[in-house]
Coordinates of C-alpha atoms in Angstrom, one line a residue:
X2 CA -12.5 -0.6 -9.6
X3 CA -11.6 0.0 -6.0
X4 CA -13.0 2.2 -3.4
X5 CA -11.0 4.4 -1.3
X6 CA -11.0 4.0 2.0
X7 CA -14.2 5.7 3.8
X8 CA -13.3 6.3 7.3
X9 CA -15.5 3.2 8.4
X10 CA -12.8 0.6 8.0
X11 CA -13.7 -2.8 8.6
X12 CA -12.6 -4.5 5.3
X13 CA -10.9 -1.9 3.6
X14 CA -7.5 -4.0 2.4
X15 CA -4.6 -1.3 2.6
X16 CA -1.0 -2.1 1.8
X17 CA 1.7 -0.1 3.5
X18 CA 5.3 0.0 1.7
X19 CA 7.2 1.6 4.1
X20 CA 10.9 0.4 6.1
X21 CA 9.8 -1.7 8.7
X22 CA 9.5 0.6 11.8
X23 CA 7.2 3.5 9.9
X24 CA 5.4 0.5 8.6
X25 CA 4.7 -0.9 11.9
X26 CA 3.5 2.8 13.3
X27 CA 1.5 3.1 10.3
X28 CA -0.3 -0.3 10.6
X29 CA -1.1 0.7 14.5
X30 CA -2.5 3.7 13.2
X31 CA -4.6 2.5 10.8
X32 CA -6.0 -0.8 13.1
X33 CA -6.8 2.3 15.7
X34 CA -8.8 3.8 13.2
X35 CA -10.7 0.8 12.8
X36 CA -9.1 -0.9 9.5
X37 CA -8.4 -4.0 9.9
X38 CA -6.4 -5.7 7.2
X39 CA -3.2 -3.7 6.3
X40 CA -0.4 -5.5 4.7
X41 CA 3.2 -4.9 5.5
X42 CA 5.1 -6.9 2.5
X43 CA 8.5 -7.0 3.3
X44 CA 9.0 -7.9 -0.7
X45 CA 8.2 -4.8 -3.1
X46 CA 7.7 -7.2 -5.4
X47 CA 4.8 -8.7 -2.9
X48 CA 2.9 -5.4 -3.3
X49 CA 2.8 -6.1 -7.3
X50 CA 1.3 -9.3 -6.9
X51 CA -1.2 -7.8 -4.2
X52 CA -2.3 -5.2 -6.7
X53 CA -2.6 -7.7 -10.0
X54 CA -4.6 -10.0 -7.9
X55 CA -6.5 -6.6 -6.9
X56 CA -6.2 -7.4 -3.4
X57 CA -5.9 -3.8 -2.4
X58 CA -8.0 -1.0 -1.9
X59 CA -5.2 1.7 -0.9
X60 CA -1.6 1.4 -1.1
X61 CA 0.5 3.7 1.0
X62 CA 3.8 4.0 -0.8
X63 CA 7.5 5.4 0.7
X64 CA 9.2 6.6 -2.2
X65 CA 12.8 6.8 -0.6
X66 CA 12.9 2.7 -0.6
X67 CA 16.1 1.4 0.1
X68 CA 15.4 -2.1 -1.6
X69 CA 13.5 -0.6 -4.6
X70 CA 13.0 2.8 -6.7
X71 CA 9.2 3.9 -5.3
X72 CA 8.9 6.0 -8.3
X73 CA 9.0 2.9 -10.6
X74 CA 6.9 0.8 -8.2
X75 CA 4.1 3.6 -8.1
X76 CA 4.2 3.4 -11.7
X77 CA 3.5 -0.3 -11.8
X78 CA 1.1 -0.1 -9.4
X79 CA -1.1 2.7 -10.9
X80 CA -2.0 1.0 -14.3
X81 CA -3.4 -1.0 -12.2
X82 CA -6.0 1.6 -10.8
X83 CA -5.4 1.3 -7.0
X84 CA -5.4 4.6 -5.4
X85 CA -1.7 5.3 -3.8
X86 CA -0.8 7.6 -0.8
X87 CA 2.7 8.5 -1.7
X88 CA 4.6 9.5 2.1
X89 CA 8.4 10.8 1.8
X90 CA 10.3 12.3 3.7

């Protein structure tokens, strides 16, 4: 099962699935921090394939997608067991 993120960063895999500017800030954010591999797919259906292949450790979902319902994408993603940040405004 995957870890959640400890602060230290490194090679903590996060996927951000946000519109493209909040994505962006988010991904400066995080690399400030010290993470350094966050994924911006610009396909939702990207992030599915991220998590099945359990390339992720954190997903940081929008829920107010416009190119997808976030609800039914967080609910795909969490049988997978990834821990999700849900961010809406």
């Amino acid at each position: 099962m995957s870890s959640i993120p400890d602060g230290t960063g490194s090679h903590q895999r996060i996927v951000v699935v946000e519109d493209p500017a909040s994505a962006a800030l988010l991904a400066r954010i995080l690399g400030a921090a010290g993470y350094d591999d966050v994924r911006l797919p610009a396909d939702p259906a990207e992030v599915e394939r991220i998590v099945e292949l359990d390339d992720a450790d954190l997903v940081v979902l929008d829920l107010q997608l416009p190119q997808i319902d976030g609800f039914a994408l967080l609910e795909r993603i969490v049988r997978s067991h990834v821990p999700v940040l849900v961010l809406t405004a």
